[in-house]
PDB file of C-alpha atoms in Angstrom:
ATOM      1  CA  MET A   1     126.076  -5.432 221.428  1.00  0.00           C
ATOM      2  CA  ILE A   2     128.140  -1.773 220.349  1.00  0.00           C
ATOM      3  CA  PRO A   3     129.705  -2.798 217.093  1.00  0.00           C
ATOM      4  CA  LYS A   4     133.421  -1.666 217.347  1.00  0.00           C
ATOM      5  CA  ILE A   5     134.487   1.063 215.959  1.00  0.00           C
ATOM      6  CA  GLN A   6     137.323   0.786 213.838  1.00  0.00           C
ATOM      7  CA  LYS A   7     137.025   3.163 211.170  1.00  0.00           C
ATOM      8  CA  ILE A   8     136.310   7.122 211.648  1.00  0.00           C
ATOM      9  CA  LEU A   9     135.076   9.920 209.050  1.00  0.00           C
ATOM     10  CA  TYR A  10     136.427  13.124 209.938  1.00  0.00           C
ATOM     11  CA  ALA A  11     134.630  15.539 207.987  1.00  0.00           C
ATOM     12  CA  THR A  12     136.025  18.901 206.964  1.00  0.00           C
ATOM     13  CA  ASP A  13     134.789  22.602 205.870  1.00  0.00           C
ATOM     14  CA  LEU A  14     138.521  24.142 207.218  1.00  0.00           C
ATOM     15  CA  SER A  15     137.182  27.253 208.708  1.00  0.00           C
ATOM     16  CA  PRO A  16     139.869  27.767 211.882  1.00  0.00           C
ATOM     17  CA  ASN A  17     137.858  26.773 214.258  1.00  0.00           C
ATOM     18  CA  SER A  18     137.727  22.622 213.016  1.00  0.00           C
ATOM     19  CA  VAL A  19     140.646  21.826 214.936  1.00  0.00           C
ATOM     20  CA  TYR A  20     138.687  21.291 217.915  1.00  0.00           C
ATOM     21  CA  ALA A  21     136.947  19.062 216.085  1.00  0.00           C
ATOM     22  CA  LEU A  22     139.901  17.375 214.695  1.00  0.00           C
ATOM     23  CA  ARG A  23     141.204  16.902 219.057  1.00  0.00           C
ATOM     24  CA  TYR A  24     137.949  14.418 219.593  1.00  0.00           C
ATOM     25  CA  ALA A  25     138.152  13.143 215.853  1.00  0.00           C
ATOM     26  CA  MET A  26     141.906  11.517 217.319  1.00  0.00           C
ATOM     27  CA  ASN A  27     140.995  11.444 220.659  1.00  0.00           C
ATOM     28  CA  SER A  28     138.512   9.052 219.237  1.00  0.00           C
ATOM     29  CA  ALA A  29     141.033   7.235 217.995  1.00  0.00           C
ATOM     30  CA  ILE A  30     143.629   6.507 220.015  1.00  0.00           C
ATOM     31  CA  LYS A  31     140.164   5.754 223.037  1.00  0.00           C
ATOM     32  CA  HIS A  32     138.803   3.079 220.553  1.00  0.00           C
ATOM     33  CA  ASP A  33     141.929   1.425 218.259  1.00  0.00           C
ATOM     34  CA  ALA A  34     140.355   3.150 215.153  1.00  0.00           C
ATOM     35  CA  ASP A  35     142.051   4.684 211.325  1.00  0.00           C
ATOM     36  CA  ILE A  36     141.227   8.270 210.903  1.00  0.00           C
ATOM     37  CA  ILE A  37     139.435   9.081 207.128  1.00  0.00           C
ATOM     38  CA  ILE A  38     139.888  13.166 206.767  1.00  0.00           C
ATOM     39  CA  LEU A  39     136.780  14.665 204.268  1.00  0.00           C
ATOM     40  CA  HIS A  40     136.652  17.689 202.557  1.00  0.00           C
ATOM     41  CA  VAL A  41     134.176  18.266 200.149  1.00  0.00           C
ATOM     42  CA  PHE A  42     134.716  21.504 197.811  1.00  0.00           C
ATOM     43  CA  GLU A  43     130.968  22.709 196.897  1.00  0.00           C
ATOM     44  CA  GLN A  44     129.135  21.932 193.849  1.00  0.00           C
ATOM     45  CA  VAL A  45     128.279  25.438 192.433  1.00  0.00           C
ATOM     46  CA  ASP A  46     125.123  25.829 190.861  1.00  0.00           C
ATOM     47  CA  PRO A  47     124.117  25.407 186.931  1.00  0.00           C
ATOM     48  CA  ALA A  48     124.285  28.978 186.727  1.00  0.00           C
ATOM     49  CA  SER A  49     127.106  30.002 188.180  1.00  0.00           C
ATOM     50  CA  HIS A  50     128.057  26.835 186.189  1.00  0.00           C
ATOM     51  CA  ILE A  51     127.226  27.862 183.214  1.00  0.00           C
ATOM     52  CA  MET A  52     129.201  31.322 184.361  1.00  0.00           C
ATOM     53  CA  LEU A  53     131.804  29.490 184.229  1.00  0.00           C
ATOM     54  CA  ASP A  54     132.058  28.342 181.032  1.00  0.00           C
ATOM     55  CA  LEU A  55     131.855  30.574 179.218  1.00  0.00           C
ATOM     56  CA  TYR A  56     134.548  32.711 181.418  1.00  0.00           C
ATOM     57  CA  LEU A  57     137.056  29.321 181.714  1.00  0.00           C
ATOM     58  CA  TYR A  58     138.548  26.612 178.791  1.00  0.00           C
ATOM     59  CA  LYS A  59     137.611  22.870 180.451  1.00  0.00           C
ATOM     60  CA  GLU A  60     141.819  23.168 180.838  1.00  0.00           C
ATOM     61  CA  GLN A  61     141.588  26.386 182.860  1.00  0.00           C
ATOM     62  CA  HIS A  62     139.026  25.019 185.044  1.00  0.00           C
ATOM     63  CA  GLN A  63     140.996  22.029 185.704  1.00  0.00           C
ATOM     64  CA  LYS A  64     144.028  23.393 186.624  1.00  0.00           C
ATOM     65  CA  MET A  65     142.942  26.257 189.376  1.00  0.00           C
ATOM     66  CA  LEU A  66     140.633  22.081 190.778  1.00  0.00           C
ATOM     67  CA  ASP A  67     143.771  21.201 190.670  1.00  0.00           C
ATOM     68  CA  GLN A  68     146.068  23.998 192.649  1.00  0.00           C
ATOM     69  CA  ARG A  69     142.682  24.132 194.848  1.00  0.00           C
ATOM     70  CA  ILE A  70     142.997  20.421 196.242  1.00  0.00           C
ATOM     71  CA  LYS A  71     146.902  20.466 195.856  1.00  0.00           C
ATOM     72  CA  GLU A  72     146.652  23.124 198.567  1.00  0.00           C
ATOM     73  CA  THR A  73     143.801  22.161 200.415  1.00  0.00           C
ATOM     74  CA  LYS A  74     145.447  18.966 200.535  1.00  0.00           C
ATOM     75  CA  ALA A  75     148.623  20.520 201.629  1.00  0.00           C
ATOM     76  CA  LEU A  76     146.099  22.625 205.239  1.00  0.00           C
ATOM     77  CA  ILE A  77     145.199  19.550 206.571  1.00  0.00           C
ATOM     78  CA  GLU A  78     148.700  18.016 206.098  1.00  0.00           C
ATOM     79  CA  ASP A  79     150.407  20.687 208.795  1.00  0.00           C
ATOM     80  CA  ARG A  80     147.487  20.891 210.546  1.00  0.00           C
ATOM     81  CA  LEU A  81     147.577  17.103 211.688  1.00  0.00           C
ATOM     82  CA  ARG A  82     151.534  17.296 211.939  1.00  0.00           C
ATOM     83  CA  ALA A  83     150.893  20.678 214.031  1.00  0.00           C
ATOM     84  CA  MET A  84     148.348  18.289 216.103  1.00  0.00           C
ATOM     85  CA  ARG A  85     150.509  15.838 215.668  1.00  0.00           C
ATOM     86  CA  ASP A  86     153.874  17.426 217.366  1.00  0.00           C
ATOM     87  CA  LYS A  87     151.756  19.649 219.889  1.00  0.00           C
ATOM     88  CA  GLU A  88     148.385  17.295 221.428  1.00  0.00           C
ATOM     89  CA  MET A  89     148.991  14.171 220.660  1.00  0.00           C
ATOM     90  CA  LYS A  90     153.159  13.871 221.366  1.00  0.00           C
ATOM     91  CA  ASP A  91     151.862  11.859 225.282  1.00  0.00           C
ATOM     92  CA  HIS A  92     150.196   8.647 221.988  1.00  0.00           C
ATOM     93  CA  PRO A  93     153.429   7.681 220.720  1.00  0.00           C
ATOM     94  CA  GLU A  94     150.400   5.152 219.581  1.00  0.00           C
ATOM     95  CA  PHE A  95     148.866   7.701 217.299  1.00  0.00           C
ATOM     96  CA  SER A  96     151.706   7.484 214.497  1.00  0.00           C
ATOM     97  CA  GLU A  97     151.341   4.115 214.341  1.00  0.00           C
ATOM     98  CA  LYS A  98     146.982   4.905 213.183  1.00  0.00           C
ATOM     99  CA  LYS A  99     146.210   4.629 208.732  1.00  0.00           C
ATOM    100  CA  ILE A 100     144.707   8.138 208.083  1.00  0.00           C
ATOM    101  CA  SER A 101     143.788   9.102 204.642  1.00  0.00           C
ATOM    102  CA  ILE A 102     142.885  12.634 203.135  1.00  0.00           C
ATOM    103  CA  GLU A 103     140.378  11.860 200.721  1.00  0.00           C
ATOM    104  CA  LEU A 104     139.032  15.654 198.929  1.00  0.00           C
ATOM    105  CA  CYS A 105     136.264  15.358 196.452  1.00  0.00           C
ATOM    106  CA  GLU A 106     133.821  18.019 194.771  1.00  0.00           C
ATOM    107  CA  GLY A 107     129.374  17.865 195.383  1.00  0.00           C
ATOM    108  CA  TYR A 108     126.973  18.450 197.487  1.00  0.00           C
ATOM    109  CA  PRO A 109     128.457  18.476 201.630  1.00  0.00           C
ATOM    110  CA  ALA A 110     125.841  16.117 202.891  1.00  0.00           C
ATOM    111  CA  GLU A 111     125.510  13.945 200.520  1.00  0.00           C
ATOM    112  CA  GLU A 112     129.431  13.083 199.792  1.00  0.00           C
ATOM    113  CA  ILE A 113     129.958  11.946 203.579  1.00  0.00           C
ATOM    114  CA  LEU A 114     127.395   9.864 203.864  1.00  0.00           C
ATOM    115  CA  ASN A 115     128.650   8.435 200.505  1.00  0.00           C
ATOM    116  CA  LYS A 116     132.394   8.183 201.524  1.00  0.00           C
ATOM    117  CA  ALA A 117     131.201   6.920 205.347  1.00  0.00           C
ATOM    118  CA  GLN A 118     129.518   3.933 203.393  1.00  0.00           C
ATOM    119  CA  GLU A 119     132.545   3.518 200.684  1.00  0.00           C
ATOM    120  CA  HIS A 120     134.542   2.880 203.244  1.00  0.00           C
ATOM    121  CA  GLN A 121     132.530   1.266 205.952  1.00  0.00           C
ATOM    122  CA  CYS A 122     132.508   3.546 207.761  1.00  0.00           C
ATOM    123  CA  ASP A 123     131.751   3.294 212.269  1.00  0.00           C
ATOM    124  CA  GLU A 124     131.001   6.319 213.632  1.00  0.00           C
ATOM    125  CA  ILE A 125     131.285  10.422 211.284  1.00  0.00           C
ATOM    126  CA  ILE A 126     132.469  13.479 213.370  1.00  0.00           C
ATOM    127  CA  MET A 127     131.611  16.506 212.340  1.00  0.00           C
ATOM    128  CA  GLY A 128     132.058  20.114 213.272  1.00  0.00           C
ATOM    129  CA  THR A 129     128.715  22.403 213.104  1.00  0.00           C
ATOM    130  CA  HIS A 130     128.557  26.741 213.455  1.00  0.00           C
ATOM    131  CA  SER A 131     126.076  27.627 215.696  1.00  0.00           C
ATOM    132  CA  LYS A 132     124.719  30.997 213.179  1.00  0.00           C
ATOM    133  CA  GLY A 133     121.569  30.884 215.348  1.00  0.00           C
ATOM    134  CA  ILE A 134     118.067  29.829 215.795  1.00  0.00           C
ATOM    135  CA  ILE A 135     117.153  31.580 212.715  1.00  0.00           C
ATOM    136  CA  ALA A 136     119.281  30.225 210.196  1.00  0.00           C
ATOM    137  CA  ASN A 137     119.223  26.761 210.910  1.00  0.00           C
ATOM    138  CA  THR A 138     115.570  27.069 210.655  1.00  0.00           C
ATOM    139  CA  PHE A 139     115.381  28.973 206.692  1.00  0.00           C
ATOM    140  CA  LEU A 140     119.081  27.174 206.782  1.00  0.00           C
ATOM    141  CA  GLY A 141     119.216  24.165 207.238  1.00  0.00           C
ATOM    142  CA  SER A 142     122.349  22.544 207.600  1.00  0.00           C
ATOM    143  CA  THR A 143     124.716  19.447 206.447  1.00  0.00           C
ATOM    144  CA  ALA A 144     125.225  17.711 210.464  1.00  0.00           C
ATOM    145  CA  LYS A 145     121.584  17.832 209.664  1.00  0.00           C
ATOM    146  CA  ARG A 146     121.564  16.404 206.631  1.00  0.00           C
ATOM    147  CA  VAL A 147     123.492  13.782 207.974  1.00  0.00           C
ATOM    148  CA  LEU A 148     122.038  12.895 211.016  1.00  0.00           C
ATOM    149  CA  ARG A 149     118.698  11.880 209.381  1.00  0.00           C
ATOM    150  CA  ARG A 150     119.947  10.466 206.925  1.00  0.00           C
ATOM    151  CA  THR A 151     122.435   7.908 208.546  1.00  0.00           C
ATOM    152  CA  ARG A 152     122.691   4.852 210.425  1.00  0.00           C
ATOM    153  CA  ILE A 153     125.559   4.733 212.455  1.00  0.00           C
ATOM    154  CA  PRO A 154     126.849   6.898 214.466  1.00  0.00           C
ATOM    155  CA  VAL A 155     127.224  10.657 214.562  1.00  0.00           C
ATOM    156  CA  PHE A 156     129.429  12.808 216.914  1.00  0.00           C
ATOM    157  CA  ILE A 157     128.806  16.869 216.439  1.00  0.00           C
ATOM    158  CA  ILE A 158     131.060  19.295 218.116  1.00  0.00           C
ATOM    159  CA  PRO A 159     129.711  23.263 217.726  1.00  0.00           C
ATOM    160  CA  LEU A 160     132.312  24.265 216.944  1.00  0.00           C
ATOM    161  CA  PRO A 161     133.608  27.331 219.221  1.00  0.00           C
ATOM    162  CA  ASP A 162     133.288  31.108 218.694  1.00  0.00           C
ATOM    163  CA  GLN A 163     137.284  32.000 218.591  1.00  0.00           C
ATOM    164  CA  GLU A 164     139.244  28.793 219.142  1.00  0.00           C
ATOM    165  CA  ALA A 165     142.844  28.685 216.953  1.00  0.00           C
ATOM    166  CA  SER A 166     143.571  27.101 214.162  1.00  0.00           C
ATOM    167  CA  GLU A 167     146.778  25.680 215.273  1.00  0.00           C
TER     168      GLU A 167
END
């Protein structure tokens, strides 16, 4: 028996083309009468960079910069949601009743996606991916690949188009 989809984790990198994958998440939420958790992960800096930051910034300055970044990112996500609701979801009044939460955190993207999906007991993960060619994927790997290798829930990887508009 296929489990009912009640919660969807939509992971975004906030690239201009990521709105394309958001459309899939919103349509899936409508189809399954599910709630959406929008997740953006601020990539954790490597230890060497962190030491450099500590040398040049006081902890209070660093925290203030992070808080500002979080505020701006949340506003961007809310603007994109509002634009999509007004433009594309106006024919679906039931979508305005959907519970949509926004989560922002710092860490390693694949780890945080998996942790948040488990923490919120999500039934599926939707995320976009950029096609960067066979050589880039061979050597670098990707967040999508890491999530796919370790998850036990369905993951929908949406290939993002090259020229999709963000609004």
